[in-house]
XYZ file of C-alpha atoms in Angstrom:
677
model
C 49.930 38.307 23.916
C 51.355 41.768 23.198
C 49.654 44.397 21.084
C 51.105 46.735 18.466
C 49.298 50.068 18.102
C 49.411 52.209 14.965
C 47.980 55.732 15.126
C 47.590 58.251 12.321
C 46.480 61.795 13.065
C 44.640 63.455 10.207
C 43.016 66.822 9.765
C 39.555 65.450 10.612
C 39.964 62.052 12.292
C 42.573 60.224 14.342
C 42.786 56.548 13.329
C 43.794 53.543 15.439
C 44.957 50.115 14.275
C 45.685 47.538 17.007
C 47.296 44.213 16.149
C 47.818 41.283 18.542
C 51.054 39.474 17.681
C 49.865 36.291 19.357
C 46.276 35.880 18.179
C 46.672 37.907 14.938
C 43.526 39.817 15.952
C 43.024 43.370 14.653
C 40.950 46.170 16.173
C 40.264 49.567 14.574
C 38.850 52.894 15.737
C 38.302 56.443 14.460
C 37.847 59.442 16.741
C 37.680 63.177 15.918
C 41.085 64.876 15.866
C 42.010 67.585 18.372
C 44.080 70.034 16.263
C 45.052 72.192 19.254
C 46.869 69.205 20.800
C 46.851 65.947 18.781
C 47.969 63.940 21.821
C 44.544 64.460 23.452
C 42.789 62.521 20.694
C 45.471 59.833 20.837
C 45.205 59.247 24.580
C 41.415 59.516 24.555
C 41.038 57.119 21.625
C 43.484 54.621 23.094
C 41.542 54.622 26.345
C 38.261 54.185 24.459
C 39.367 51.197 22.401
C 40.953 49.495 25.422
C 37.794 50.023 27.466
C 35.489 48.884 24.658
C 37.366 45.607 24.112
C 38.598 44.954 27.647
C 42.295 45.380 26.818
C 44.995 45.972 29.393
C 47.141 48.939 28.242
C 50.104 47.243 29.895
C 49.902 44.632 27.111
C 50.850 47.248 24.482
C 54.404 46.419 23.409
C 54.866 48.968 20.630
C 53.233 52.254 19.704
C 53.806 53.620 16.177
C 52.621 57.093 15.243
C 52.217 59.032 12.004
C 52.127 62.734 12.845
C 51.272 65.973 11.049
C 52.710 68.308 13.701
C 55.826 69.152 11.653
C 53.843 69.502 8.422
C 51.327 71.873 9.975
C 54.059 73.916 11.636
C 55.746 74.466 8.265
C 52.523 75.282 6.448
C 51.396 77.693 9.162
C 54.947 79.024 9.757
C 54.476 78.356 13.485
C 57.818 77.120 14.744
C 60.689 78.437 16.802
C 62.592 81.701 16.529
C 65.662 80.470 14.695
C 69.189 81.872 14.423
C 71.881 80.691 12.037
C 75.665 80.462 12.386
C 77.546 80.132 9.104
C 80.952 80.546 7.506
C 82.000 84.171 6.959
C 80.801 85.430 3.597
C 77.844 83.041 3.330
C 75.259 84.783 5.472
C 72.949 85.425 2.526
C 73.308 82.062 0.819
C 69.914 80.837 2.111
C 68.303 83.958 0.646
C 70.091 83.840 -2.722
C 69.257 80.159 -3.189
C 69.388 78.725 -6.703
C 67.922 81.731 -8.539
C 65.043 79.550 -9.734
C 61.632 81.161 -10.133
C 58.867 79.445 -8.121
C 56.379 80.115 -10.947
C 58.120 80.715 -14.245
C 55.291 82.763 -15.771
C 54.470 84.828 -12.677
C 56.699 87.908 -12.541
C 55.593 88.732 -8.984
C 55.916 85.327 -7.303
C 59.006 84.967 -5.154
C 60.579 82.264 -3.040
C 59.597 82.367 0.645
C 61.811 84.390 2.949
C 64.280 82.298 5.004
C 62.970 81.276 8.409
C 66.173 82.660 9.936
C 65.929 86.440 9.578
C 69.009 88.247 8.339
C 69.664 90.049 11.621
C 70.039 86.689 13.419
C 72.238 85.056 10.781
C 75.767 85.288 12.197
C 79.032 84.794 10.334
C 82.022 83.113 11.943
C 85.615 83.234 10.688
C 86.638 79.686 9.768
C 86.914 77.591 6.624
C 86.968 73.884 5.829
C 88.193 73.039 2.334
C 86.699 70.751 -0.344
C 88.777 67.797 0.833
C 87.891 68.256 4.491
C 91.119 70.122 5.223
C 91.242 73.142 7.551
C 91.839 76.232 5.417
C 91.196 78.824 8.163
C 91.371 77.781 11.807
C 88.538 78.442 14.255
C 89.770 79.947 17.517
C 88.008 80.090 20.877
C 87.762 83.884 20.847
C 85.749 83.762 17.630
C 83.474 81.073 19.044
C 82.840 83.167 22.175
C 81.985 86.194 20.043
C 79.320 84.323 18.090
C 77.953 82.599 21.216
C 77.523 86.036 22.813
C 75.592 87.226 19.758
C 73.259 84.219 19.832
C 72.761 84.595 23.596
C 71.762 88.233 23.141
C 69.240 87.408 20.406
C 65.608 86.572 21.050
C 65.798 83.012 19.675
C 65.036 79.547 21.000
C 66.729 77.460 18.294
C 69.869 77.728 16.172
C 71.099 76.130 12.953
C 74.856 75.689 12.530
C 75.699 75.544 8.819
C 79.354 75.650 7.787
C 80.952 74.989 4.406
C 82.126 71.416 3.812
C 81.142 70.339 7.310
C 79.802 67.124 5.788
C 83.461 66.187 5.175
C 84.839 67.532 8.462
C 82.303 68.351 11.207
C 84.849 69.443 13.820
C 84.132 73.192 13.629
C 80.356 72.700 13.822
C 80.793 70.419 16.814
C 82.982 72.945 18.672
C 80.462 75.737 18.116
C 77.625 73.463 19.261
C 79.509 72.475 22.422
C 80.049 76.131 23.334
C 76.395 77.012 22.696
C 75.178 74.059 24.808
C 77.438 75.094 27.674
C 76.217 78.698 27.583
C 72.566 78.089 26.547
C 71.472 74.598 27.677
C 67.827 75.181 26.671
C 68.659 76.279 23.126
C 67.633 73.775 20.436
C 70.545 73.093 18.086
C 70.675 71.628 14.585
C 74.021 70.854 12.948
C 74.093 70.499 9.167
C 76.705 67.733 9.525
C 74.113 65.716 11.447
C 70.862 66.724 9.755
C 71.999 66.290 6.150
C 75.712 65.434 5.779
C 76.130 65.697 2.015
C 77.186 68.269 -0.553
C 75.090 71.131 -2.029
C 75.322 73.772 0.642
C 72.066 75.600 -0.159
C 69.886 72.501 0.236
C 71.891 71.387 3.290
C 71.564 74.806 4.936
C 67.843 75.041 4.115
C 67.109 71.584 5.526
C 69.045 72.364 8.707
C 67.230 75.662 9.272
C 63.880 73.928 8.798
C 64.911 71.272 11.301
C 65.868 73.917 13.862
C 62.649 75.840 13.228
C 60.587 72.717 13.973
C 62.481 71.546 17.060
C 60.724 73.632 19.760
C 57.201 72.760 18.614
C 57.798 69.105 17.763
C 59.881 68.471 20.875
C 57.113 69.893 23.047
C 54.563 67.649 21.356
C 56.763 64.556 21.657
C 57.335 65.223 25.353
C 53.589 65.549 25.998
C 52.880 62.406 24.002
C 55.594 60.413 25.758
C 54.373 61.527 29.180
C 50.770 60.655 28.330
C 51.690 57.239 26.964
C 53.897 56.549 29.964
C 50.830 56.991 32.151
C 48.691 54.828 29.838
C 51.046 52.161 28.459
C 54.236 52.392 30.444
C 56.117 49.544 28.745
C 55.347 50.464 25.139
C 58.249 51.297 22.822
C 57.322 54.454 20.893
C 58.172 54.787 17.206
C 57.496 57.806 14.980
C 56.899 57.353 11.266
C 59.491 59.019 9.038
C 59.026 60.550 5.605
C 61.182 57.710 4.263
C 58.637 55.117 5.371
C 60.309 53.593 8.452
C 60.138 54.311 12.169
C 62.524 56.134 14.471
C 62.419 56.430 18.240
C 60.704 59.416 19.819
C 63.927 61.072 21.002
C 65.379 60.996 17.509
C 62.144 62.458 16.176
C 62.640 65.370 18.573
C 66.205 65.858 17.335
C 65.337 65.538 13.640
C 61.706 66.660 13.234
C 62.225 67.518 9.564
C 62.226 63.763 8.934
C 58.554 63.641 9.969
C 57.307 66.227 7.471
C 55.526 63.503 5.437
C 55.077 61.092 8.315
C 51.426 60.065 7.918
C 51.299 59.804 4.101
C 54.533 57.776 4.078
C 53.007 55.338 6.578
C 50.049 54.989 4.222
C 52.400 53.901 1.433
C 53.942 51.273 3.715
C 50.458 49.997 4.503
C 49.537 49.987 0.802
C 52.560 47.825 -0.048
C 51.660 45.327 2.687
C 47.990 45.136 1.676
C 48.710 44.865 -2.062
C 51.186 42.041 -1.460
C 48.360 39.954 0.052
C 46.548 40.273 -3.282
C 49.762 39.647 -5.299
C 49.773 43.187 -6.707
C 53.203 44.820 -6.991
C 52.549 47.886 -9.161
C 50.018 50.390 -7.939
C 49.216 54.069 -7.563
C 47.908 55.091 -4.169
C 45.022 57.535 -3.741
C 44.856 58.644 -0.104
C 41.901 61.036 0.261
C 41.397 62.493 3.713
C 39.519 65.481 5.020
C 41.996 68.141 3.893
C 44.113 66.767 1.065
C 44.783 63.943 -1.362
C 48.170 62.216 -1.285
C 49.296 60.064 -4.203
C 52.338 57.849 -4.658
C 53.598 55.431 -7.292
C 54.678 51.979 -6.098
C 56.776 49.909 -8.509
C 57.733 46.273 -7.942
C 56.463 46.385 -4.378
C 58.426 49.467 -3.271
C 57.449 53.158 -3.198
C 59.412 55.425 -5.500
C 61.843 57.457 -3.391
C 63.216 60.967 -3.848
C 66.171 62.644 -2.156
C 65.234 66.249 -2.767
C 61.884 68.033 -2.809
C 60.080 71.143 -1.636
C 57.995 71.006 1.523
C 55.863 74.080 2.239
C 57.841 75.846 -0.572
C 61.227 75.213 1.094
C 63.856 72.856 -0.423
C 64.531 69.772 1.687
C 67.319 67.313 0.949
C 66.429 64.043 2.700
C 65.267 60.600 1.576
C 61.461 60.642 1.375
C 58.732 58.583 -0.211
C 57.875 60.442 -3.423
C 54.397 61.676 -2.458
C 52.489 64.360 -4.307
C 49.829 66.268 -2.388
C 46.938 68.384 -3.634
C 44.375 70.309 -1.590
C 41.399 68.134 -2.467
C 39.741 66.209 0.358
C 36.342 65.557 1.839
C 36.454 68.867 3.674
C 37.639 70.937 0.685
C 35.363 73.967 0.369
C 33.606 74.759 -2.917
C 33.433 78.453 -3.772
C 33.071 80.886 -6.654
C 36.419 82.347 -7.681
C 37.144 85.934 -8.774
C 36.602 84.815 -12.385
C 33.061 83.695 -11.550
C 33.911 80.008 -11.984
C 33.383 77.181 -9.519
C 36.487 76.215 -7.512
C 37.102 73.394 -5.030
C 39.782 73.743 -2.329
C 42.497 74.094 -1.266
C 40.878 75.658 1.833
C 39.296 72.992 4.007
C 36.568 72.971 6.647
C 38.928 70.840 8.760
C 37.862 68.906 11.841
C 36.018 71.847 13.363
C 33.440 72.805 12.245
C 33.902 70.369 9.368
C 31.542 69.875 6.400
C 27.997 71.128 6.853
C 26.626 67.567 6.669
C 28.552 66.660 9.846
C 26.136 68.810 11.843
C 28.853 70.597 13.821
C 28.077 74.116 12.724
C 29.700 74.130 9.284
C 27.913 76.381 6.789
C 30.168 76.199 3.712
C 29.682 73.553 0.977
C 32.353 70.867 0.744
C 33.112 67.725 -1.257
C 31.546 65.631 1.508
C 28.377 67.718 1.282
C 28.266 67.047 -2.467
C 28.542 63.299 -1.843
C 25.802 63.495 0.791
C 23.431 65.356 -1.555
C 24.017 62.767 -4.278
C 23.235 59.918 -1.883
C 26.754 58.471 -2.061
C 27.416 58.812 1.670
C 25.440 56.695 4.154
C 23.383 58.336 6.871
C 25.712 57.084 9.593
C 29.515 57.299 9.659
C 32.210 55.681 11.836
C 29.924 52.944 13.095
C 27.060 55.246 14.018
C 29.323 57.673 15.850
C 28.304 60.430 13.442
C 24.954 60.997 11.710
C 24.881 63.013 8.502
C 22.612 66.039 8.192
C 21.683 66.054 4.503
C 19.438 69.088 4.856
C 22.364 71.111 6.249
C 24.423 70.089 3.209
C 21.635 71.271 0.904
C 21.401 74.627 2.696
C 25.156 75.107 2.369
C 25.059 74.218 -1.328
C 22.088 76.425 -2.218
C 23.926 79.787 -2.661
C 26.407 78.287 -5.150
C 23.651 76.472 -7.037
C 21.697 79.719 -7.346
C 24.775 81.620 -8.518
C 25.412 78.995 -11.218
C 21.689 78.643 -12.089
C 21.974 74.888 -11.557
C 20.096 72.365 -9.459
C 21.622 71.094 -6.227
C 22.431 67.747 -7.850
C 24.053 69.357 -10.897
C 26.128 71.580 -8.614
C 27.199 68.614 -6.486
C 28.211 66.640 -9.579
C 30.217 69.633 -10.803
C 32.050 69.844 -7.469
C 32.979 66.162 -7.700
C 34.222 66.577 -11.275
C 36.489 69.455 -10.248
C 37.785 67.519 -7.225
C 38.457 64.542 -9.512
C 40.419 66.692 -11.966
C 42.578 67.996 -9.106
C 43.319 64.423 -7.987
C 44.070 63.300 -11.543
C 46.484 66.190 -11.980
C 48.392 65.045 -8.886
C 48.647 61.475 -10.231
C 49.779 62.645 -13.669
C 52.676 64.489 -11.990
C 54.065 61.257 -10.475
C 53.277 58.975 -13.417
C 52.838 60.332 -16.938
C 55.176 63.287 -16.406
C 57.882 60.847 -15.248
C 57.498 58.295 -17.993
C 55.113 55.862 -16.271
C 51.896 54.705 -17.940
C 49.084 54.652 -15.329
C 47.345 51.896 -17.302
C 50.081 49.509 -16.147
C 49.203 50.101 -12.488
C 46.306 49.288 -10.191
C 44.735 52.150 -8.257
C 44.516 51.713 -4.487
C 42.120 54.176 -2.814
C 42.219 54.646 0.922
C 41.572 57.282 3.534
C 38.040 58.082 4.561
C 37.024 59.296 1.082
C 39.254 57.258 -1.235
C 36.577 54.752 -2.243
C 34.078 57.521 -3.025
C 36.185 58.923 -5.861
C 38.303 55.962 -7.015
C 36.282 54.968 -10.099
C 36.004 58.568 -11.346
C 39.779 58.995 -11.026
C 40.515 55.612 -12.636
C 38.329 56.420 -15.647
C 40.149 59.711 -16.259
C 43.481 57.862 -16.285
C 42.237 54.738 -18.145
C 43.176 52.566 -15.160
C 41.292 49.293 -15.381
C 41.749 47.805 -11.893
C 41.045 49.244 -8.459
C 42.117 47.473 -5.261
C 40.200 48.593 -2.157
C 41.853 47.472 1.130
C 39.935 45.703 3.869
C 40.243 48.770 6.142
C 40.854 51.692 3.750
C 40.088 54.445 6.246
C 42.650 53.080 8.713
C 45.432 52.220 6.245
C 47.856 54.956 7.343
C 47.544 53.746 10.934
C 48.024 50.159 9.734
C 51.092 51.248 7.781
C 52.590 52.786 10.916
C 51.902 49.567 12.845
C 53.620 47.330 10.249
C 56.577 49.679 9.701
C 60.024 48.691 10.873
C 62.696 50.702 12.640
C 64.764 52.344 9.934
C 67.758 54.640 9.686
C 69.509 56.221 6.723
C 73.235 56.915 6.384
C 75.002 58.897 3.679
C 78.576 59.816 2.799
C 79.669 62.146 0.017
C 82.280 60.370 -2.077
C 82.749 62.233 -5.331
C 85.002 60.165 -7.573
C 85.105 59.058 -11.196
C 83.565 55.653 -11.795
C 86.809 54.277 -13.213
C 88.510 55.072 -9.874
C 85.555 54.367 -7.577
C 86.564 50.989 -6.190
C 88.708 51.715 -3.135
C 87.073 55.010 -2.075
C 83.484 53.797 -2.406
C 84.177 50.441 -0.739
C 85.751 52.273 2.203
C 82.677 54.511 2.497
C 80.360 51.488 2.353
C 82.302 49.717 5.111
C 82.158 52.835 7.290
C 78.410 53.254 6.771
C 77.760 49.552 7.382
C 79.668 49.746 10.670
C 77.556 52.762 11.668
C 74.409 50.815 10.771
C 75.445 47.905 12.989
C 76.121 50.292 15.872
C 72.681 51.840 15.353
C 71.023 48.418 15.385
C 72.708 47.487 18.657
C 71.892 50.848 20.265
C 68.238 50.506 19.212
C 68.026 47.194 21.156
C 66.063 45.776 18.237
C 65.120 42.104 18.457
C 64.998 41.511 14.695
C 67.548 41.063 11.940
C 69.510 43.927 10.427
C 68.698 44.456 6.749
C 71.046 46.663 4.738
C 70.481 48.199 1.313
C 73.186 50.192 -0.480
C 72.678 52.862 -3.131
C 75.079 54.969 -5.169
C 74.189 58.448 -6.399
C 75.692 58.551 -9.898
C 75.675 60.999 -12.796
C 77.490 61.944 -15.972
C 80.306 64.378 -15.249
C 78.804 67.859 -15.609
C 75.225 66.848 -14.904
C 73.333 68.828 -12.260
C 71.502 65.917 -10.630
C 72.246 62.328 -9.720
C 70.407 59.053 -10.199
C 70.184 56.502 -7.401
C 71.484 53.055 -8.359
C 70.728 50.189 -5.974
C 73.398 47.595 -5.201
C 72.943 44.144 -3.741
C 71.894 44.251 -0.047
C 74.692 43.602 2.428
C 77.594 43.604 -0.039
C 80.526 45.707 1.124
C 82.480 45.018 -2.047
C 81.426 46.831 -5.207
C 80.239 44.873 -8.241
C 82.618 45.017 -11.229
C 82.743 48.488 -12.759
C 81.149 47.366 -16.068
C 78.160 46.087 -14.070
C 77.853 49.435 -12.252
C 78.084 51.272 -15.566
C 75.327 49.141 -17.085
C 73.114 49.702 -14.027
C 73.578 53.450 -14.429
C 72.695 53.240 -18.135
C 69.468 51.402 -17.262
C 68.556 54.034 -14.639
C 69.393 56.910 -17.008
C 67.348 55.477 -19.869
C 64.401 54.861 -17.543
C 64.550 58.455 -16.281
C 65.486 60.389 -19.420
C 64.845 58.002 -22.315
C 68.490 57.741 -23.442
C 72.069 57.174 -22.279
C 75.572 57.847 -23.618
C 77.987 54.906 -23.531
C 81.044 57.123 -24.055
C 80.485 59.979 -21.563
C 82.426 59.807 -18.270
C 80.451 58.854 -15.145
C 81.082 59.756 -11.519
C 79.853 58.625 -8.118
C 78.704 61.469 -5.854
C 77.176 59.924 -2.716
C 77.049 56.528 -1.063
C 73.780 55.815 0.781
C 72.864 53.013 3.124
C 69.398 52.151 4.413
C 69.315 50.030 7.563
C 66.107 48.337 8.734
C 65.231 46.073 11.618
C 63.220 43.168 10.221
C 61.118 41.059 12.614
C 62.128 37.409 12.843
C 58.519 36.260 12.501
C 55.861 37.822 10.287
C 52.196 37.075 10.952
C 49.165 38.039 8.882
C 46.442 39.995 10.727
C 42.837 38.887 11.106
C 40.327 41.727 11.426
C 37.674 41.216 14.091
C 34.471 41.438 12.029
C 31.265 42.590 13.686
C 27.984 41.129 12.561
C 26.647 42.891 9.474
C 24.036 45.504 10.361
C 22.060 44.813 7.192
C 22.154 42.650 4.123
C 20.952 45.185 1.571
C 19.101 48.493 1.359
C 17.916 50.196 -1.825
C 18.421 53.966 -2.130
C 18.332 56.648 -4.818
C 21.861 57.680 -5.829
C 22.858 60.226 -8.482
C 25.641 59.162 -10.890
C 24.793 61.720 -13.578
C 22.449 64.695 -13.909
C 19.670 62.850 -15.724
C 18.050 60.998 -12.824
C 18.910 59.006 -9.683
C 19.340 55.254 -9.928
C 18.126 52.585 -7.564
C 21.305 51.498 -5.817
C 22.068 48.709 -3.364
C 23.623 49.765 -0.056
C 25.697 46.835 1.220
C 27.493 46.379 4.551
C 31.048 45.258 3.795
C 31.015 42.880 6.763
C 28.494 40.804 4.804
C 30.928 40.311 1.896
C 32.993 37.144 2.219
C 35.882 36.075 0.016
C 34.589 35.126 -3.420
C 31.623 37.506 -3.349
C 30.772 39.213 -6.655
C 29.197 42.682 -6.779
C 27.651 44.317 -9.843
C 27.127 48.079 -9.851
C 25.506 50.301 -8.938
C 26.378 49.505 -5.319
C 27.456 51.588 -2.331
C 29.610 49.514 0.049
C 29.622 50.914 3.574
C 31.884 50.087 6.472
C 33.069 51.558 9.730
C 35.938 53.593 8.320
C 35.090 54.352 4.694
C 32.566 54.161 1.851
C 33.183 52.654 -1.593
C 31.153 53.543 -4.693
C 30.748 50.930 -7.437
C 28.959 52.851 -10.252
C 26.802 51.319 -12.990
C 28.658 49.118 -15.497
C 31.427 48.368 -12.965
C 31.950 44.942 -11.466
C 33.681 44.055 -8.207
C 34.748 40.914 -6.392
C 36.254 40.048 -3.016
C 39.560 38.150 -3.157
C 41.020 35.710 -0.639
C 42.628 38.572 1.321
C 39.143 40.163 1.536
C 40.297 43.112 -0.545
C 37.750 44.360 -3.090
C 38.846 44.301 -6.742
C 36.833 46.679 -8.966
C 37.055 46.263 -12.724
C 36.483 49.560 -14.538
C 35.260 49.345 -18.158
C 36.994 51.771 -20.507
């Protein structure tokens, strides 16, 4: 009876989701995060849950992990000292960029400086042409010259970014071989491996970011692997990728840029799995943690994907779940801005000291403190592992209330309204601004604070249905546990649609063969699932649209079918299409996944309810508190009906059902809240 462990490390808590593949039993745990070294909380929490339930760590077959190490390193600019080797004449390309203003109305805002400083960006005389041909040869003397320059520099990582290396990687590989021979401890990132497709600026930027992250992420992965080897020696370790699947820990060390949205992407995978149990295919996720809120749109049971985005203000060209993040979480600090108005976030109290109500020394008012003052948070959190200090929250809130000449409750309600508007703005960016009507989607709140704010957010967007998972505070960890091994492959194949047949089919066959080799090398015991996508556009357009083909087909559909599929995608994205304009294929993409042969539904081990019902005073508006039922979720069986106002408490989260709202528990034990409009 082997166990699968999913772990998600957040800014405040580290979450555990354990699933037994034989008995279908599920165990969950939350422990405080250790930001200085996240692996300490992981090992400590794993030991605690095994000890508490009498589990043998040797029975852990798979360990899946969503990590924020790469994200934090980019935000804090704490990575390696990175050099860059590039084709002669293109040293400043990463600084010139696309000449796009970060903020169009701010004349002073500028793009961030490249992580590879100009004095350690080295040019090398060589040139590959646009068809992969060698235009200027690369000789050994030139390689030695550049290797000597890198060796003399004070760097610990290097990005190798040559023109058209995605068509012919030979020159990059020769330079890398020479650097490895001379500097075996130097971390190397080759653009032909990190992101082998056209658009040199995005490819170079992504490769530099990958190199910058390698020293820090590799060190973390090595510590984690060593610790888990001591604890669960036989466990296969998988790291959640930004695209939603898992990769092995060694590949995560080689390509850390793929983990930049690791935890939030795992949450989307978990949301899809949970929603499917309630027969919901279209939803908007609302993942509210201690530091931020992550939102994603899921259509027809699959998260919307993007192949280019900014992460920490840098362009990244990789397949990622299309997640929008805003600095609004339970730990977001409320303050008075220079204009004298109340602001909330993006600065967070973090895990230490945390919100004032946590009683760990925090003195600044946060969103969690506002919820505590209003009576929306229970006195005990995480199963009694933390007791709220409401008086500390009131002391922290007092200076702002005095400045605004408002009562504590009015101030707290104002903080929640501002936090809600920040969350709504994030959802509008992935829905309304892209042609989706939020009213056609259910809202799924998760994270420790998702259920506290879900109804307020839904009302602002006129969303009528909210689906609260059985374990909302652990959903990112659950998503990591149910994720499959996944790998992406891409080949640039720029050709007119009317001539696409032979070239594209050859690229698909080559990528499919690479996928089969990957599946064998991964020693996966499931079935290989292949999905093929074509990046297509009108000739002259700047950006492509991804068109999905039928799964394992290695023969293209008829060209009229492809053309019609592109028209559908173009109309969905832009509202129109042109039947007469020429179309071209730019890239061929293949997503390979290992699917388990047997899928089993989990059964959460439910502890006896600590109480049936308590009545408390809770503020929903500034007029007066209302008598509100406090209900333990463990007491709610399938078929239960709840009429607001009710506060539903559980080990990992709290859900608010305000007055006039009605909720019910479905057969999957998810809570469905109906929001009147």
